[in-house]
Short mmCIF file of C-alpha atoms in Angstrom, two decimals:
data_model
loop_
_atom_site.label_atom_id
_atom_site.label_comp_id
_atom_site.label_asym_id
_atom_site.label_seq_id
_atom_site.Cartn_x
_atom_site.Cartn_y
_atom_site.Cartn_z
CA MET A 1 76.77 -83.40 116.84
CA ALA A 2 79.50 -82.72 119.36
CA LEU A 3 80.53 -85.54 121.63
CA ARG A 4 80.98 -83.24 124.62
CA ALA A 5 77.90 -81.97 126.40
CA VAL A 6 77.22 -80.14 129.66
CA ASP A 7 75.14 -81.48 132.56
CA ILE A 8 72.84 -79.45 134.82
CA HIS A 9 75.84 -78.54 137.03
CA GLY A 10 77.83 -77.13 134.10
CA LYS A 11 80.21 -80.12 133.98
CA LYS A 12 81.22 -81.59 130.64
CA TYR A 13 80.51 -85.22 129.84
CA ASN A 14 80.73 -87.58 126.87
CA ARG A 15 77.21 -87.94 125.49
CA SER A 16 77.99 -91.02 123.38
CA LEU A 17 79.45 -92.95 126.32
CA PHE A 18 76.55 -91.84 128.52
CA VAL A 19 73.99 -93.21 126.06
CA CYS A 20 76.01 -96.38 125.51
CA VAL A 21 76.04 -97.19 129.24
CA ILE A 22 72.31 -96.65 129.77
CA LEU A 23 71.32 -98.51 126.59
CA ILE A 24 73.41 -101.58 127.42
CA ALA A 25 72.24 -101.71 131.03
CA THR A 26 68.57 -101.29 130.15
CA PHE A 27 68.93 -103.92 127.42
CA ALA A 28 70.40 -106.38 129.92
CA GLY A 29 67.57 -105.64 132.35
CA MET A 30 64.79 -106.01 129.79
CA LEU A 31 66.16 -109.36 128.64
CA MET A 32 64.76 -110.67 131.91
CA GLY A 33 61.21 -110.00 130.73
CA THR A 34 61.07 -112.79 128.12
CA SER A 35 64.28 -114.80 128.51
CA LEU A 36 62.68 -117.33 130.87
CA GLY A 37 59.99 -118.26 128.35
CA THR A 38 62.03 -121.11 126.88
CA ALA A 39 63.17 -122.17 130.35
CA LEU A 40 59.68 -122.92 131.70
CA PRO A 41 59.97 -126.72 131.29
CA THR A 42 63.28 -126.67 133.19
CA LEU A 43 61.81 -124.50 135.96
CA MET A 44 58.84 -126.86 136.23
CA THR A 45 61.16 -129.84 136.66
CA ASP A 46 63.59 -128.26 139.12
CA PHE A 47 60.99 -126.52 141.32
CA HIS A 48 58.38 -129.31 140.98
CA ILE A 49 55.67 -126.90 139.81
CA ASP A 50 53.07 -126.90 137.04
CA LEU A 51 53.00 -124.67 133.95
CA ALA A 52 50.58 -122.14 135.45
CA THR A 53 52.91 -121.62 138.42
CA ALA A 54 56.01 -121.43 136.22
CA GLN A 55 54.38 -118.70 134.11
CA GLU A 56 54.39 -116.50 137.22
CA ALA A 57 58.06 -115.87 136.46
CA THR A 58 56.87 -113.71 133.56
CA THR A 59 53.50 -112.45 134.81
CA TRP A 60 54.84 -111.19 138.15
CA PHE A 61 57.66 -109.44 136.30
CA LEU A 62 55.12 -107.67 134.07
CA MET A 63 52.95 -106.76 137.05
CA ALA A 64 55.75 -105.31 139.20
CA ASN A 65 57.14 -103.46 136.19
CA GLY A 66 53.73 -101.95 135.44
CA ILE A 67 53.30 -100.79 139.04
CA MET A 68 56.70 -99.11 139.08
CA ILE A 69 56.54 -97.16 135.83
CA PRO A 70 54.06 -94.47 137.04
CA VAL A 71 56.42 -93.75 139.96
CA SER A 72 59.32 -93.10 137.55
CA ALA A 73 58.17 -89.54 136.77
CA TYR A 74 58.42 -88.60 140.46
CA LEU A 75 61.79 -90.35 140.90
CA SER A 76 63.42 -88.74 137.85
CA THR A 77 62.29 -85.28 139.03
CA LYS A 78 63.16 -85.77 142.70
CA PHE A 79 66.55 -87.53 142.49
CA PRO A 80 69.78 -86.82 140.54
CA THR A 81 69.99 -88.80 137.31
CA LYS A 82 73.36 -90.35 138.05
CA TRP A 83 72.49 -91.68 141.50
CA LEU A 84 69.06 -92.85 140.41
CA TYR A 85 70.73 -94.97 137.74
CA ILE A 86 73.31 -96.29 140.18
CA ALA A 87 70.57 -97.26 142.65
CA ALA A 88 68.55 -98.97 139.89
CA PHE A 89 71.59 -100.92 138.65
CA ALA A 90 72.34 -102.06 142.21
CA LEU A 91 68.71 -103.11 142.67
CA LEU A 92 68.80 -105.04 139.41
CA LEU A 93 71.94 -106.90 140.46
CA ILE A 94 70.39 -107.80 143.81
CA GLY A 95 67.21 -109.09 142.18
CA GLN A 96 69.09 -111.14 139.60
CA TYR A 97 71.29 -112.69 142.26
CA ILE A 98 68.30 -113.62 144.45
CA SER A 99 66.62 -115.46 141.56
CA TYR A 100 69.92 -117.00 140.45
CA SER A 101 70.72 -118.38 143.90
CA ALA A 102 67.15 -119.34 144.96
CA PRO A 103 67.01 -122.97 146.16
CA THR A 104 64.68 -125.21 144.17
CA THR A 105 62.62 -125.72 147.32
CA ASN A 106 61.71 -122.02 147.51
CA TRP A 107 59.80 -120.81 144.44
CA HIS A 108 58.58 -117.71 146.27
CA LEU A 109 62.16 -116.52 146.84
CA PHE A 110 62.75 -116.87 143.11
CA LEU A 111 59.68 -114.70 142.47
CA ILE A 112 60.87 -112.06 144.97
CA GLY A 113 64.03 -111.76 142.90
CA ARG A 114 61.94 -111.36 139.75
CA VAL A 115 59.86 -108.58 141.36
CA ILE A 116 63.01 -106.70 142.42
CA GLN A 117 64.37 -106.98 138.87
CA ALA A 118 61.10 -105.62 137.48
CA ILE A 119 61.18 -102.65 139.87
CA ALA A 120 64.68 -101.77 138.64
CA VAL A 121 63.68 -102.09 134.97
CA GLY A 122 60.59 -99.99 135.75
CA ILE A 123 63.03 -97.20 136.66
CA THR A 124 65.69 -97.60 133.95
CA MET A 125 63.40 -98.05 130.91
CA PRO A 126 61.37 -94.80 131.21
CA LEU A 127 64.37 -92.94 132.60
CA MET A 128 66.34 -93.78 129.46
CA GLN A 129 63.69 -92.13 127.29
CA VAL A 130 63.53 -89.02 129.48
CA VAL A 131 67.32 -88.69 129.34
CA ILE A 132 67.25 -88.88 125.53
CA VAL A 133 64.70 -86.05 125.43
CA TYR A 134 66.95 -83.85 127.58
CA ILE A 135 70.37 -84.54 126.05
CA PHE A 136 69.47 -84.57 122.34
CA PRO A 137 68.05 -81.66 120.33
CA ALA A 138 64.68 -82.23 118.65
CA GLU A 139 66.21 -82.69 115.18
CA LYS A 140 68.39 -85.58 116.44
CA ARG A 141 65.90 -87.18 118.80
CA GLY A 142 64.40 -89.62 116.31
CA ALA A 143 67.72 -91.34 115.64
CA ALA A 144 68.45 -91.47 119.38
CA MET A 145 65.01 -92.97 120.07
CA GLY A 146 65.80 -95.45 117.30
CA LEU A 147 68.75 -96.67 119.34
CA GLY A 148 66.34 -96.95 122.25
CA GLY A 149 64.41 -99.37 120.06
CA LEU A 150 67.28 -101.81 120.44
CA VAL A 151 66.34 -101.93 124.12
CA ILE A 152 62.57 -101.74 124.13
CA GLY A 153 62.00 -103.95 121.11
CA MET A 154 65.02 -106.13 120.51
CA ALA A 155 65.68 -107.24 124.10
CA PRO A 156 62.32 -109.03 124.48
CA ALA A 157 62.72 -110.42 120.94
CA ILE A 158 66.19 -111.85 121.47
CA GLY A 159 65.53 -113.15 124.99
CA PRO A 160 64.07 -116.54 123.95
CA THR A 161 66.93 -117.16 121.51
CA LEU A 162 69.60 -116.33 124.08
CA SER A 163 68.07 -118.52 126.78
CA GLY A 164 67.54 -121.36 124.30
CA TRP A 165 71.22 -121.18 123.36
CA ILE A 166 72.27 -121.21 127.02
CA LEU A 167 70.00 -124.17 127.81
CA ASN A 168 71.29 -126.16 124.84
CA SER A 169 74.77 -126.91 126.22
CA ASP A 170 77.65 -125.58 128.33
CA HIS A 171 79.48 -122.47 127.07
CA SER A 172 82.81 -120.96 128.12
CA PHE A 173 83.82 -117.28 128.17
CA PHE A 174 87.26 -116.15 129.27
CA GLY A 175 87.62 -119.31 131.35
CA PHE A 176 84.14 -118.93 132.88
CA THR A 177 81.57 -121.63 132.10
CA LEU A 178 77.84 -121.14 131.57
CA THR A 179 76.17 -124.47 132.29
CA ASN A 180 72.97 -125.52 130.53
CA SER A 181 70.86 -124.53 133.53
CA TRP A 182 68.18 -121.88 133.98
CA ARG A 183 70.49 -120.25 136.54
CA SER A 184 72.97 -119.40 133.78
CA ILE A 185 70.34 -117.22 132.10
CA PHE A 186 70.92 -114.69 134.90
CA LEU A 187 74.72 -114.75 134.81
CA LEU A 188 75.36 -112.94 131.52
CA PRO A 189 73.05 -109.98 132.33
CA MET A 190 74.55 -109.83 135.84
CA PHE A 191 78.03 -109.59 134.34
CA VAL A 192 76.98 -106.74 132.01
CA ILE A 193 75.10 -104.85 134.73
CA GLY A 194 78.07 -105.24 137.07
CA ILE A 195 80.38 -103.56 134.56
CA ASP A 196 77.87 -100.79 133.87
CA PHE A 197 77.40 -100.26 137.61
CA ILE A 198 81.13 -99.55 137.99
CA LEU A 199 81.29 -97.35 134.87
CA SER A 200 78.26 -95.35 136.04
CA PHE A 201 80.32 -93.61 138.74
CA PHE A 202 82.62 -92.15 136.04
CA ILE A 203 80.44 -91.76 132.92
CA LEU A 204 76.92 -90.86 134.04
CA HIS A 205 75.94 -87.29 134.97
CA ASP A 206 72.89 -85.40 136.19
CA VAL A 207 71.10 -84.27 133.03
CA ILE A 208 67.47 -83.96 134.20
CA PRO A 209 66.66 -80.83 136.26
CA ASN A 210 65.54 -81.77 139.77
CA GLU A 211 62.89 -80.29 142.04
CA ASN A 212 62.59 -80.82 145.78
CA ILE A 213 59.06 -82.14 145.50
CA LYS A 214 57.36 -84.04 148.29
CA LEU A 215 56.08 -87.55 147.76
CA ASP A 216 52.29 -87.57 147.63
CA TRP A 217 51.56 -90.77 149.52
CA ARG A 218 47.91 -90.77 148.50
CA SER A 219 48.92 -90.83 144.83
CA LEU A 220 51.51 -93.54 145.46
CA VAL A 221 48.99 -95.78 147.24
CA GLN A 222 46.31 -95.19 144.59
CA SER A 223 48.78 -95.85 141.78
CA THR A 224 50.22 -98.99 143.37
CA LEU A 225 46.86 -100.49 144.31
CA GLY A 226 45.21 -99.45 141.05
CA PHE A 227 47.75 -100.74 138.58
CA GLY A 228 48.83 -103.59 140.86
CA LEU A 229 45.35 -105.06 141.38
CA PHE A 230 44.33 -104.50 137.77
CA LEU A 231 47.42 -106.29 136.45
CA LEU A 232 47.06 -109.01 139.10
CA GLY A 233 43.58 -109.75 137.82
CA LEU A 234 44.88 -109.93 134.27
CA THR A 235 47.79 -112.21 135.12
CA ASN A 236 45.44 -114.57 136.98
CA VAL A 237 43.36 -115.12 133.84
CA ALA A 238 45.82 -117.61 132.36
CA ASN A 239 46.30 -119.51 135.64
CA SER A 240 44.91 -123.02 135.17
CA HIS A 241 43.87 -123.14 138.84
CA TYR A 242 41.30 -120.36 138.26
CA ASP A 243 38.17 -120.11 136.10
CA GLY A 244 39.44 -117.73 133.42
CA TRP A 245 37.99 -114.26 132.89
CA PHE A 246 34.93 -114.85 135.07
CA ASP A 247 36.71 -116.02 138.21
CA LEU A 248 35.18 -113.63 140.76
CA PRO A 249 37.75 -113.60 143.61
CA HIS A 250 40.93 -113.90 141.53
CA VAL A 251 40.17 -112.02 138.28
CA VAL A 252 36.99 -109.93 138.39
CA LEU A 253 37.30 -108.53 141.93
CA PRO A 254 40.96 -107.39 141.75
CA GLY A 255 40.34 -106.04 138.24
CA VAL A 256 37.30 -103.98 139.26
CA VAL A 257 38.92 -102.70 142.47
CA GLY A 258 42.05 -101.87 140.47
CA ILE A 259 40.04 -99.85 137.95
CA PHE A 260 38.36 -98.00 140.83
CA PHE A 261 41.73 -96.96 142.30
CA ILE A 262 43.03 -95.98 138.85
CA ILE A 263 40.01 -93.68 138.37
CA THR A 264 40.50 -92.11 141.81
CA PHE A 265 44.21 -91.73 141.02
CA ILE A 266 43.48 -89.88 137.77
CA TRP A 267 40.87 -87.67 139.44
CA HIS A 268 43.32 -86.77 142.21
CA GLN A 269 46.05 -85.90 139.69
CA LEU A 270 43.74 -83.50 137.89
CA GLU A 271 43.04 -81.70 141.17
CA MET A 272 46.73 -81.27 142.13
CA ASN A 273 48.84 -78.24 141.24
CA LYS A 274 51.94 -80.44 141.03
CA PRO A 275 50.63 -83.91 140.22
CA PHE A 276 52.44 -87.13 141.01
CA LEU A 277 51.88 -88.08 137.34
CA ASP A 278 50.53 -85.33 135.08
CA VAL A 279 47.79 -87.13 133.14
CA ARG A 280 46.96 -83.84 131.40
CA VAL A 281 49.52 -84.84 128.78
CA PHE A 282 46.74 -86.99 127.24
CA LYS A 283 44.88 -83.79 126.37
CA ILE A 284 47.42 -83.28 123.58
CA LYS A 285 45.96 -85.13 120.61
CA GLN A 286 49.26 -86.16 119.01
CA PHE A 287 50.56 -87.63 122.25
CA SER A 288 47.34 -89.56 122.89
CA ILE A 289 47.17 -91.04 119.38
CA THR A 290 50.84 -92.02 119.31
CA THR A 291 50.55 -93.59 122.78
CA LEU A 292 47.52 -95.60 121.63
CA LEU A 293 49.40 -96.74 118.52
CA THR A 294 52.49 -97.64 120.56
CA SER A 295 50.31 -99.76 122.85
CA LEU A 296 48.68 -101.47 119.85
CA SER A 297 52.08 -102.20 118.30
CA MET A 298 53.23 -103.71 121.60
CA MET A 299 50.14 -105.91 121.70
CA VAL A 300 50.75 -107.05 118.12
CA LEU A 301 54.39 -107.76 119.01
CA MET A 302 53.63 -109.70 122.19
CA GLY A 303 50.71 -111.51 120.55
CA ILE A 304 53.10 -113.48 118.35
CA GLU A 305 56.16 -113.23 120.59
CA MET A 306 54.54 -115.25 123.39
CA MET A 307 52.67 -117.74 121.18
CA ILE A 308 55.20 -118.83 118.55
CA PRO A 309 57.83 -120.31 120.94
CA THR A 310 55.07 -122.32 122.64
CA TYR A 311 53.77 -123.52 119.26
CA LEU A 312 57.26 -124.49 118.10
CA GLN A 313 58.04 -126.46 121.26
CA GLU A 314 54.65 -127.92 122.25
CA VAL A 315 53.16 -128.59 118.80
CA ARG A 316 56.22 -129.01 116.59
CA GLY A 317 58.48 -130.57 119.22
CA LEU A 318 61.45 -128.24 118.62
CA SER A 319 64.10 -127.75 121.28
CA PRO A 320 64.42 -124.40 123.06
CA LEU A 321 67.51 -123.60 120.96
CA SER A 322 65.83 -124.50 117.66
CA SER A 323 62.74 -122.44 118.47
CA GLY A 324 64.95 -119.53 119.49
CA LEU A 325 66.99 -119.73 116.28
CA THR A 326 63.78 -119.72 114.25
CA LEU A 327 63.01 -116.28 115.68
CA LEU A 328 66.58 -114.92 115.71
CA PRO A 329 66.57 -113.36 112.18
CA GLY A 330 63.50 -111.33 113.12
CA ALA A 331 65.18 -110.04 116.27
CA LEU A 332 68.28 -109.05 114.29
CA ILE A 333 66.20 -107.29 111.64
CA MET A 334 64.42 -105.30 114.31
CA GLY A 335 67.73 -104.35 115.90
CA LEU A 336 69.07 -103.21 112.54
CA MET A 337 65.97 -101.28 111.50
CA SER A 338 65.19 -99.46 114.76
CA PRO A 339 67.93 -96.81 114.45
CA ILE A 340 67.29 -96.54 110.69
CA SER A 341 63.56 -95.94 111.20
CA GLY A 342 64.44 -93.37 113.86
CA ALA A 343 66.62 -91.52 111.35
CA ILE A 344 63.85 -91.69 108.73
CA TYR A 345 61.45 -90.22 111.29
CA ASP A 346 63.76 -87.21 111.66
CA ARG A 347 63.09 -86.47 107.98
CA ALA A 348 59.59 -87.78 107.26
CA GLY A 349 57.70 -87.90 110.56
CA ALA A 350 55.75 -90.77 112.10
CA LYS A 351 52.55 -90.94 110.02
CA ARG A 352 54.03 -92.49 106.88
CA LEU A 353 56.19 -94.90 108.87
CA ALA A 354 53.27 -95.95 111.05
CA ARG A 355 50.93 -96.59 108.12
CA VAL A 356 53.52 -98.61 106.20
CA GLY A 357 54.61 -100.42 109.36
CA PHE A 358 51.07 -101.46 110.37
CA MET A 359 50.35 -102.49 106.78
CA ILE A 360 53.38 -104.79 106.85
CA LEU A 361 52.31 -106.10 110.28
CA THR A 362 48.82 -106.88 108.96
CA MET A 363 50.04 -108.71 105.87
CA ALA A 364 52.77 -110.61 107.74
CA THR A 365 50.40 -111.69 110.55
CA LEU A 366 47.76 -113.13 108.18
CA PRO A 367 49.80 -116.26 107.23
CA PHE A 368 50.02 -117.30 110.90
CA LEU A 369 46.29 -118.05 110.82
CA PHE A 370 47.07 -121.03 108.58
CA ILE A 371 50.07 -122.66 110.22
CA GLY A 372 49.70 -126.37 110.92
CA LEU A 373 51.51 -129.46 112.12
CA THR A 374 53.87 -129.55 109.14
CA THR A 375 54.40 -125.84 108.38
CA PRO A 376 58.10 -125.37 107.48
CA THR A 377 60.06 -123.43 110.07
CA ASP A 378 61.51 -121.32 107.23
CA PHE A 379 57.95 -120.11 106.53
CA ILE A 380 57.62 -119.00 110.15
CA THR A 381 61.05 -117.36 110.12
CA VAL A 382 60.28 -115.32 106.98
CA PHE A 383 56.92 -113.95 108.12
CA TYR A 384 58.08 -113.44 111.71
CA SER A 385 61.00 -111.40 110.34
CA LEU A 386 58.61 -109.32 108.21
CA ARG A 387 56.55 -108.62 111.32
CA MET A 388 59.62 -107.48 113.23
CA PHE A 389 60.51 -105.22 110.29
CA GLY A 390 57.06 -103.66 110.62
CA ILE A 391 57.41 -103.29 114.39
CA ALA A 392 60.75 -101.52 113.93
CA MET A 393 59.12 -99.04 111.53
CA VAL A 394 56.41 -98.28 114.08
CA MET A 395 57.74 -98.49 117.64
CA MET A 396 60.49 -95.90 117.98
CA PRO A 397 59.16 -93.29 115.52
CA LEU A 398 55.89 -93.31 117.46
CA THR A 399 57.71 -93.02 120.78
CA ALA A 400 59.82 -90.13 119.46
CA SER A 401 56.71 -88.44 118.07
CA ALA A 402 54.89 -88.82 121.40
CA MET A 403 57.75 -87.25 123.33
CA SER A 404 58.21 -84.45 120.79
CA ALA A 405 54.55 -83.51 121.12
CA LEU A 406 55.17 -82.46 124.73
CA PRO A 407 57.01 -79.56 126.36
CA GLN A 408 60.41 -80.73 127.58
CA ASP A 409 59.50 -80.29 131.24
CA LYS A 410 56.66 -82.80 130.73
CA ALA A 411 59.00 -85.46 129.32
CA ALA A 412 59.09 -87.48 132.55
CA ASP A 413 55.29 -87.48 132.88
CA GLY A 414 54.85 -88.30 129.20
CA THR A 415 57.36 -91.15 129.33
CA ALA A 416 55.74 -92.63 132.43
CA ALA A 417 52.27 -92.37 130.87
CA ASN A 418 53.46 -93.84 127.57
CA ASN A 419 55.27 -96.74 129.20
CA THR A 420 52.46 -97.48 131.64
CA SER A 421 50.01 -97.70 128.75
CA ARG A 422 52.35 -100.00 126.87
CA GLN A 423 52.91 -102.22 129.90
CA ILE A 424 49.19 -102.55 130.59
CA ALA A 425 48.64 -103.37 126.91
CA SER A 426 51.31 -106.10 127.12
CA ALA A 427 49.74 -107.61 130.23
CA ILE A 428 46.27 -107.54 128.63
CA ILE A 429 47.35 -109.29 125.43
CA VAL A 430 49.47 -111.92 127.19
CA SER A 431 46.62 -112.75 129.56
CA LEU A 432 43.98 -112.67 126.83
CA LEU A 433 45.81 -114.89 124.36
CA SER A 434 47.03 -117.32 127.02
CA SER A 435 43.47 -117.66 128.29
CA VAL A 436 41.94 -118.02 124.81
CA THR A 437 44.49 -120.57 123.67
CA GLN A 438 44.22 -122.65 126.84
CA ASN A 439 40.40 -122.55 126.93
CA ILE A 440 40.04 -123.63 123.30
CA ALA A 441 42.61 -126.39 123.80
CA ASN A 442 40.65 -127.63 126.83
CA THR A 443 37.17 -127.45 125.31
CA GLN A 444 38.10 -128.92 121.92
CA GLY A 445 40.55 -131.47 123.30
CA PRO A 446 39.79 -135.23 123.37
CA ALA A 447 38.26 -137.04 126.31
CA ALA A 448 40.70 -138.45 128.82
CA SER A 449 39.41 -141.99 128.17
CA LEU A 450 40.76 -141.84 124.61
CA LYS A 451 44.29 -141.69 125.97
CA THR A 452 44.15 -145.32 127.07
CA ALA A 453 41.95 -146.49 124.19
CA ASN A 454 43.99 -144.96 121.33
CA ILE A 455 47.04 -142.95 122.33
CA PHE A 456 47.84 -141.89 118.76
CA GLU A 457 44.33 -140.55 118.11
CA TYR A 458 44.43 -138.82 121.51
CA SER A 459 47.72 -137.09 120.60
CA ARG A 460 46.42 -136.02 117.18
CA LYS A 461 43.23 -134.50 118.61
CA THR A 462 45.20 -132.78 121.38
CA LEU A 463 47.49 -131.13 118.82
CA ASP A 464 44.52 -130.12 116.65
CA ALA A 465 42.85 -128.48 119.66
CA MET A 466 46.04 -126.59 120.52
CA LEU A 467 46.33 -125.42 116.90
CA SER A 468 42.77 -124.11 117.00
CA GLY A 469 43.68 -122.08 120.08
CA PHE A 470 46.75 -120.64 118.37
CA HIS A 471 44.74 -119.75 115.25
CA VAL A 472 42.19 -117.76 117.26
CA SER A 473 45.00 -115.97 119.12
CA PHE A 474 46.69 -115.05 115.85
CA ALA A 475 43.34 -113.81 114.50
CA ILE A 476 43.03 -111.46 117.49
CA THR A 477 46.54 -110.19 116.81
CA LEU A 478 45.61 -109.59 113.16
CA LEU A 479 42.59 -107.50 114.20
CA LEU A 480 44.81 -105.37 116.44
CA ALA A 481 47.21 -104.76 113.53
CA LEU A 482 44.25 -103.67 111.35
CA LEU A 483 43.06 -101.34 114.11
CA GLY A 484 46.54 -99.81 114.27
CA LEU A 485 46.48 -99.22 110.52
CA ILE A 486 43.17 -97.35 110.86
CA VAL A 487 44.24 -95.23 113.84
CA ALA A 488 47.55 -94.30 112.12
CA SER A 489 45.58 -92.25 109.57
CA PHE A 490 44.76 -89.75 112.36
CA LEU A 491 48.40 -88.95 113.05
CA HIS A 492 49.86 -85.52 112.34
CA ALA A 493 51.58 -85.45 108.93
CA GLY A 494 55.32 -84.73 109.04
CA LYS A 495 57.58 -84.51 112.03
CA VAL A 496 56.35 -83.12 115.36
CA ILE A 497 58.67 -80.63 117.04
CA ASN A 498 58.52 -79.89 120.79
CA GLN A 499 55.47 -77.87 121.64
CA SER A 500 55.55 -74.98 124.08
CA ASP A 501 54.14 -75.00 127.56
CA ASP A 502 51.41 -72.70 126.25
CA LEU A 503 50.11 -75.51 124.06
CA LEU A 504 49.67 -77.78 127.05
CA GLU A 505 47.90 -75.04 128.96
CA ASN A 506 45.61 -74.25 126.03
CA LYS A 507 44.70 -77.92 125.69
CA GLU A 508 43.66 -78.15 129.30
CA GLY A 509 40.38 -76.47 128.55
CA ILE A 510 39.34 -79.06 125.98
#
């Protein structure tokens, strides 16, 4: 593969440097999605807020990111690739700085920064995948998507470890000190994004063909209200101030209204000659199945990813650093295996990898149903690492297969649809498991009077109730892994090569 390539203007550029810049920047942006998980106790103390409020740092990020992803198809078609990236990097820097500098008396300013960060990541993440489709030939795309797995999979996995390490003590780099404060969690990504922002002017090029399409405001409003309200309802489920899944004004109403706008959005897209987001891509069987499997794999990933750090800190009493180090080997394994699985996909296709990967996920999730108060951390590390190995075998090959099932000019629409589905799946599983765990802990927990009568018995029963909640959450995750194993059998055998536009048109009558 030659290092030199040509952009849409006929100018030569270095493809390896191009990919390196966008991978590093997107990785730094996606770290923000999970890196604050281990910092929640610190945020609660500094901002004088409860756990439900502190969790908004993650839930609002997921919500804003989910709203933005459907817009990415329009943006990547309308605006030059280089300047879209530059704008997104600048937006990410602004958002990170707002959260970093927010006074502890203004939690809402902190959240505004988080929303701006999520908007930027909602542009860079799907744009990265579209760029890979355009700059790599089909026979090399699996390996390139494997490198993308370092971003989409490893960044959320390594986030808790990195933040735990930062919160453990002060660290110095080139004479610059990172203090053990939640603010320092933003500094390292800001430094990386700042460098990439400067390099973007010299290394990035316009590689996606542009069209002077008009913004369909009706579609934008329907998309924003639909996905925004639906995800808002989901994120409110875990809020301790509300009544769970049946809270009418905060969960049910926004969820139902959101679904209504999503349906009207889809209907409107099907009526348009040039849709805002071409949902017809779901008429291609291979794309639909791989998108479903990618969403399931994300749910299986997040199902353990969000629960284990909480178990390690709240039940086992580990420090943020210790809980992060327990999960670090799994993150490293995923980072190592993602490009390898992408290369295997180029030779064998996605079906075999998906079946083996979901089988590993199923077997490695089962032991988590039996963890207790004295389960060795090495036990958790081993089976968590096996799960991440399975995720690496599934995630990027499925993404590459989904993109290869589409005509190249539908790459932006396919990427937006694929990522939106995955983001909604992540929000659903985080809300579901948080709600289930908290509800079981509340209903099976001891009476408040026991706390004064027998503090030791009260503590034991509280931990037992929390464990019961975790066990049910892990059981749900196991069922999702089994479902993925079943659905994987419907995948196309072998590798999928880009289909022609005629295929998409023929499928439209189905």
